[in-house]
């Protein structure tokens, strides 16, 4: 078994190798195949683990994922006529969310019903220092139909350390740190869950994305220096920009379903007897310190 690093902010002072017992718990699944990303780490030597956005996506089975795009400052149009326009240097913070179903062909309705990865990466697919994070969902980690979110983040020092699971979002020491600073409650999040899509690439705003980023097939711009707009990961040759990118309307139900399933798991874990749908015993007498 290959080593897996761990760093849970607020709990671990420094990153460290996980113990064999910790790794076994990470790989354990009550009624399924186990966590896909943790399994990948456990069988892949550290030197062979993909550390760029592009390499990670290229390693997934063909047709198993769909990218979605998010940007800030969408209403700002890139001014090609006046390149000195100060708005041309306002960061758009373009990034991508990948929903991957590594065990099958991508099917919207199967996300979070089977093993699912939510990968967040920057607009620099080849950057070895750019932000790259993975939320990995094991749909049966706590029992049949009771899943668990686990978080991993690429690090230039440690490769792909484990950053904790959804329950760590409720631990006072770790709740303000790492992925839980944004993923409150240990679940997926989305800037908006409906129109108007002011941040997300959607069916009706493709032209706005292109106008805001300003890139052409030949070159990028200061706000899209790596020309992600026409990168083959997101745009098919000869097609309109982001032809391979999904619309926010399709991501919305995935996010909602992931939150619902995580809530069901938490409820069963906290209020039901293990392996049953029976509620925990009622405490009829008062508890005194």
Short mmCIF file of C-alpha atoms in Angstrom, two decimals:
data_model
loop_
_atom_site.label_atom_id
_atom_site.label_comp_id
_atom_site.label_asym_id
_atom_site.label_seq_id
_atom_site.Cartn_x
_atom_site.Cartn_y
_atom_site.Cartn_z
CA UNK A 1 0.00 0.00 0.00
CA UNK A 2 1.31 3.44 -0.95
CA UNK A 3 1.61 6.20 1.68
CA UNK A 4 -1.08 8.87 1.99
CA UNK A 5 -0.31 12.22 3.58
CA UNK A 6 -2.75 14.01 5.83
CA UNK A 7 -3.22 17.59 6.93
CA UNK A 8 -6.45 18.63 8.65
CA UNK A 9 -6.20 22.31 9.52
CA UNK A 10 -6.82 23.09 13.17
CA UNK A 11 -6.14 19.47 14.17
CA UNK A 12 -2.75 18.68 12.61
CA UNK A 13 0.11 21.08 13.32
CA UNK A 14 2.03 19.77 10.31
CA UNK A 15 1.34 17.32 7.51
CA UNK A 16 2.20 13.69 8.18
CA UNK A 17 1.88 10.18 6.79
CA UNK A 18 -1.36 8.50 7.79
CA UNK A 19 -1.04 5.38 9.91
CA UNK A 20 -2.06 2.05 8.42
CA UNK A 21 -5.21 2.06 10.59
CA UNK A 22 -6.12 5.55 9.36
CA UNK A 23 -5.66 4.49 5.75
CA UNK A 24 -7.79 1.39 6.31
CA UNK A 25 -10.57 3.55 7.71
CA UNK A 26 -10.21 5.84 4.72
CA UNK A 27 -10.59 2.91 2.34
CA UNK A 28 -13.30 1.11 4.29
CA UNK A 29 -16.81 1.18 2.87
CA UNK A 30 -19.73 -0.47 4.62
CA UNK A 31 -21.55 -1.48 1.45
CA UNK A 32 -19.56 -0.45 -1.62
CA UNK A 33 -16.21 -0.21 -3.38
CA UNK A 34 -14.72 2.43 -1.10
CA UNK A 35 -13.57 5.97 -1.79
CA UNK A 36 -12.32 6.23 -5.38
CA UNK A 37 -9.73 8.94 -4.79
CA UNK A 38 -8.38 7.34 -1.62
CA UNK A 39 -8.10 4.02 -3.45
CA UNK A 40 -6.23 5.72 -6.29
CA UNK A 41 -3.74 7.21 -3.83
CA UNK A 42 -3.30 3.88 -2.05
CA UNK A 43 -2.20 2.06 -5.22
CA UNK A 44 -0.31 4.87 -6.98
CA UNK A 45 3.30 5.65 -5.99
CA UNK A 46 3.71 9.32 -5.03
CA UNK A 47 6.00 9.95 -8.01
CA UNK A 48 3.28 8.73 -10.40
CA UNK A 49 0.40 10.75 -8.99
CA UNK A 50 -0.91 13.40 -11.36
CA UNK A 51 -0.19 16.87 -10.02
CA UNK A 52 -1.67 19.07 -12.75
CA UNK A 53 -5.30 19.69 -13.60
CA UNK A 54 -4.83 18.46 -17.17
CA UNK A 55 -2.96 15.29 -16.21
CA UNK A 56 -5.58 14.38 -13.63
CA UNK A 57 -8.45 14.84 -16.10
CA UNK A 58 -6.59 12.97 -18.84
CA UNK A 59 -6.20 10.02 -16.47
CA UNK A 60 -9.95 9.67 -15.95
CA UNK A 61 -11.90 7.29 -18.22
CA UNK A 62 -12.94 8.97 -21.45
CA UNK A 63 -16.46 10.34 -21.28
CA UNK A 64 -16.66 10.05 -17.50
CA UNK A 65 -16.73 13.74 -16.60
CA UNK A 66 -18.25 17.12 -17.43
CA UNK A 67 -16.59 20.52 -16.76
CA UNK A 68 -18.45 23.60 -15.56
CA UNK A 69 -17.02 27.14 -15.52
CA UNK A 70 -17.27 29.99 -13.06
CA UNK A 71 -15.87 33.52 -13.28
CA UNK A 72 -16.00 36.81 -11.38
CA UNK A 73 -16.54 40.12 -13.11
CA UNK A 74 -18.60 38.62 -15.93
CA UNK A 75 -20.23 41.96 -16.89
CA UNK A 76 -16.77 43.48 -17.59
CA UNK A 77 -16.01 43.25 -21.31
CA UNK A 78 -12.42 42.96 -22.46
CA UNK A 79 -11.61 46.07 -24.50
CA UNK A 80 -9.66 45.07 -27.61
CA UNK A 81 -9.81 48.59 -29.02
CA UNK A 82 -8.18 50.17 -25.99
CA UNK A 83 -5.75 47.68 -24.49
CA UNK A 84 -4.76 50.21 -21.81
CA UNK A 85 -8.28 50.22 -20.41
CA UNK A 86 -7.77 49.58 -16.67
CA UNK A 87 -10.71 47.16 -16.68
CA UNK A 88 -8.63 44.87 -18.89
CA UNK A 89 -6.44 44.10 -15.89
CA UNK A 90 -9.26 43.37 -13.44
CA UNK A 91 -8.96 39.69 -12.53
CA UNK A 92 -11.82 37.45 -13.69
CA UNK A 93 -10.71 34.54 -11.48
CA UNK A 94 -11.82 31.94 -13.99
CA UNK A 95 -11.92 28.43 -12.55
CA UNK A 96 -13.57 25.12 -13.34
CA UNK A 97 -15.62 22.53 -11.51
CA UNK A 98 -15.42 18.99 -12.85
CA UNK A 99 -18.09 16.42 -11.99
CA UNK A 100 -16.64 12.98 -12.68
CA UNK A 101 -18.16 9.51 -12.42
CA UNK A 102 -14.97 7.43 -12.71
CA UNK A 103 -16.77 4.07 -12.71
CA UNK A 104 -18.99 4.77 -15.73
CA UNK A 105 -19.87 7.09 -18.57
CA UNK A 106 -20.98 10.50 -17.37
CA UNK A 107 -24.70 10.60 -16.66
CA UNK A 108 -26.19 13.57 -14.84
CA UNK A 109 -28.77 11.47 -13.01
CA UNK A 110 -26.10 9.15 -11.53
CA UNK A 111 -24.00 11.84 -9.85
CA UNK A 112 -23.75 11.15 -6.11
CA UNK A 113 -25.72 7.92 -6.50
CA UNK A 114 -22.43 6.27 -7.45
CA UNK A 115 -18.84 7.20 -6.66
CA UNK A 116 -18.42 10.82 -7.70
CA UNK A 117 -15.54 13.28 -7.82
CA UNK A 118 -15.94 17.05 -7.70
CA UNK A 119 -12.62 18.51 -8.86
CA UNK A 120 -11.99 22.25 -8.68
CA UNK A 121 -9.13 23.67 -10.73
CA UNK A 122 -7.80 26.98 -11.99
CA UNK A 123 -7.64 28.38 -15.52
CA UNK A 124 -4.05 27.12 -15.78
CA UNK A 125 -4.51 23.39 -16.47
CA UNK A 126 -0.75 22.78 -16.59
CA UNK A 127 0.21 24.73 -13.48
CA UNK A 128 1.90 22.70 -10.76
CA UNK A 129 1.29 25.40 -8.15
CA UNK A 130 -2.26 26.37 -9.13
CA UNK A 131 -5.21 25.56 -6.89
CA UNK A 132 -6.45 21.99 -7.35
CA UNK A 133 -8.85 20.30 -4.95
CA UNK A 134 -11.00 17.18 -5.01
CA UNK A 135 -14.17 16.36 -3.10
CA UNK A 136 -14.59 12.59 -3.29
CA UNK A 137 -17.97 10.99 -2.55
CA UNK A 138 -18.23 7.38 -1.41
CA UNK A 139 -21.99 6.67 -1.67
CA UNK A 140 -21.93 3.75 0.78
CA UNK A 141 -19.17 4.73 3.23
CA UNK A 142 -21.50 4.67 6.25
CA UNK A 143 -23.84 1.94 5.01
CA UNK A 144 -25.98 1.22 1.97
CA UNK A 145 -27.06 4.56 0.53
CA UNK A 146 -25.27 6.51 3.26
CA UNK A 147 -22.35 8.37 1.75
CA UNK A 148 -19.47 10.50 2.98
CA UNK A 149 -17.56 13.42 1.49
CA UNK A 150 -13.78 13.42 1.74
CA UNK A 151 -11.46 16.23 0.71
CA UNK A 152 -8.02 16.10 -0.92
CA UNK A 153 -5.91 19.01 -2.14
CA UNK A 154 -2.84 19.08 -4.35
CA UNK A 155 0.23 20.39 -2.54
CA UNK A 156 3.66 21.14 -3.99
CA UNK A 157 5.18 19.66 -0.83
CA UNK A 158 2.97 16.65 -0.09
CA UNK A 159 1.37 15.73 -3.41
CA UNK A 160 -2.25 14.95 -2.57
CA UNK A 161 -2.76 15.13 1.21
CA UNK A 162 -6.06 14.16 2.79
CA UNK A 163 -7.76 17.26 4.19
CA UNK A 164 -10.55 15.61 6.20
CA UNK A 165 -14.10 14.38 5.70
CA UNK A 166 -17.51 16.01 5.95
CA UNK A 167 -17.77 15.41 9.68
CA UNK A 168 -14.65 17.50 10.27
CA UNK A 169 -16.72 20.49 9.14
CA UNK A 170 -18.56 20.18 12.48
CA UNK A 171 -15.46 19.83 14.66
CA UNK A 172 -14.80 23.24 16.26
CA UNK A 173 -11.04 22.91 15.81
CA UNK A 174 -11.16 22.18 12.06
CA UNK A 175 -14.38 23.91 10.97
CA UNK A 176 -12.75 27.30 10.14
CA UNK A 177 -9.86 25.82 8.13
CA UNK A 178 -9.04 24.28 4.78
CA UNK A 179 -11.99 23.19 2.65
CA UNK A 180 -14.47 23.73 5.48
CA UNK A 181 -13.91 27.47 5.40
CA UNK A 182 -15.88 27.40 2.14
CA UNK A 183 -17.66 24.05 2.22
CA UNK A 184 -19.68 24.88 5.33
CA UNK A 185 -21.25 21.69 6.61
CA UNK A 186 -18.88 19.54 4.56
CA UNK A 187 -21.04 19.62 1.44
CA UNK A 188 -20.80 21.02 -2.08
CA UNK A 189 -21.59 24.69 -2.56
CA UNK A 190 -22.65 26.87 -5.48
CA UNK A 191 -22.55 30.66 -5.71
CA UNK A 192 -26.12 30.82 -6.96
CA UNK A 193 -28.81 28.21 -7.45
CA UNK A 194 -30.81 29.75 -10.26
CA UNK A 195 -31.03 32.57 -12.76
CA UNK A 196 -29.61 35.08 -13.25
CA UNK A 197 -26.34 33.16 -13.51
CA UNK A 198 -24.01 36.03 -12.63
CA UNK A 199 -20.96 33.81 -12.10
CA UNK A 200 -21.60 30.49 -13.84
CA UNK A 201 -21.34 29.60 -17.51
CA UNK A 202 -24.89 28.88 -18.64
CA UNK A 203 -26.93 28.32 -21.78
CA UNK A 204 -27.73 32.01 -22.24
CA UNK A 205 -24.44 33.73 -21.35
CA UNK A 206 -21.78 32.07 -23.52
CA UNK A 207 -21.24 35.28 -25.47
CA UNK A 208 -20.76 37.20 -22.21
CA UNK A 209 -18.04 34.77 -21.09
CA UNK A 210 -16.18 35.19 -24.37
CA UNK A 211 -16.55 38.98 -24.26
CA UNK A 212 -15.33 39.17 -20.66
CA UNK A 213 -12.27 36.95 -21.15
CA UNK A 214 -11.44 38.37 -24.58
CA UNK A 215 -9.31 35.42 -25.73
CA UNK A 216 -9.13 34.31 -29.36
CA UNK A 217 -8.17 30.91 -30.79
CA UNK A 218 -4.70 32.34 -31.42
CA UNK A 219 -3.89 33.78 -27.99
CA UNK A 220 -5.14 34.56 -24.52
CA UNK A 221 -5.42 37.89 -22.73
CA UNK A 222 -4.12 39.26 -19.41
CA UNK A 223 -7.33 38.03 -17.76
CA UNK A 224 -7.09 34.62 -19.47
CA UNK A 225 -3.32 34.26 -19.91
CA UNK A 226 -3.41 30.51 -20.49
CA UNK A 227 -6.26 30.79 -23.01
CA UNK A 228 -8.54 28.42 -21.14
CA UNK A 229 -11.40 29.73 -23.27
CA UNK A 230 -10.03 27.77 -26.24
CA UNK A 231 -8.22 24.98 -24.39
CA UNK A 232 -9.05 21.53 -25.76
CA UNK A 233 -10.20 20.47 -22.29
CA UNK A 234 -13.09 22.89 -22.56
CA UNK A 235 -13.53 23.68 -26.27
CA UNK A 236 -13.67 21.15 -29.09
CA UNK A 237 -11.63 22.05 -32.23
CA UNK A 238 -13.62 24.26 -34.57
CA UNK A 239 -16.47 24.65 -32.11
CA UNK A 240 -17.76 27.68 -30.20
CA UNK A 241 -15.87 28.57 -27.00
CA UNK A 242 -16.61 26.26 -24.06
CA UNK A 243 -18.46 23.81 -26.28
CA UNK A 244 -17.45 21.02 -23.89
CA UNK A 245 -18.50 22.93 -20.76
CA UNK A 246 -21.80 22.13 -19.11
CA UNK A 247 -24.42 24.69 -18.24
CA UNK A 248 -25.12 25.85 -14.70
CA UNK A 249 -28.68 24.56 -15.04
CA UNK A 250 -27.22 21.04 -15.18
CA UNK A 251 -24.90 21.55 -12.22
CA UNK A 252 -27.66 22.91 -9.98
CA UNK A 253 -29.49 19.58 -9.44
CA UNK A 254 -26.17 17.80 -8.85
CA UNK A 255 -25.30 20.21 -6.05
CA UNK A 256 -28.78 19.97 -4.56
CA UNK A 257 -28.70 16.17 -4.70
CA UNK A 258 -25.25 16.04 -3.09
CA UNK A 259 -26.41 18.22 -0.20
CA UNK A 260 -29.56 16.13 0.26
CA UNK A 261 -27.64 12.85 0.31
CA UNK A 262 -25.05 14.19 2.74
CA UNK A 263 -27.84 15.42 5.04
CA UNK A 264 -29.45 11.94 4.97
CA UNK A 265 -26.10 10.38 5.91
CA UNK A 266 -25.56 12.82 8.75
CA UNK A 267 -29.09 12.27 10.07
CA UNK A 268 -28.65 8.49 10.07
CA UNK A 269 -25.23 8.80 11.72
CA UNK A 270 -26.41 11.16 14.46
CA UNK A 271 -29.98 10.02 15.16
CA UNK A 272 -30.40 6.38 14.11
CA UNK A 273 -29.08 3.09 15.41
CA UNK A 274 -26.22 1.82 13.22
CA UNK A 275 -27.39 -0.32 10.32
CA UNK A 276 -31.07 0.37 10.94
CA UNK A 277 -33.66 3.08 10.42
CA UNK A 278 -34.64 2.94 14.09
CA UNK A 279 -34.14 6.11 16.11
CA UNK A 280 -31.68 6.18 18.95
CA UNK A 281 -33.05 5.45 22.40
CA UNK A 282 -34.87 8.35 23.98
CA UNK A 283 -33.31 9.81 27.09
CA UNK A 284 -36.17 10.12 29.56
CA UNK A 285 -34.22 11.37 32.56
CA UNK A 286 -32.33 14.62 32.79
CA UNK A 287 -28.57 14.62 32.38
CA UNK A 288 -26.56 16.28 35.10
CA UNK A 289 -22.90 17.18 35.12
#
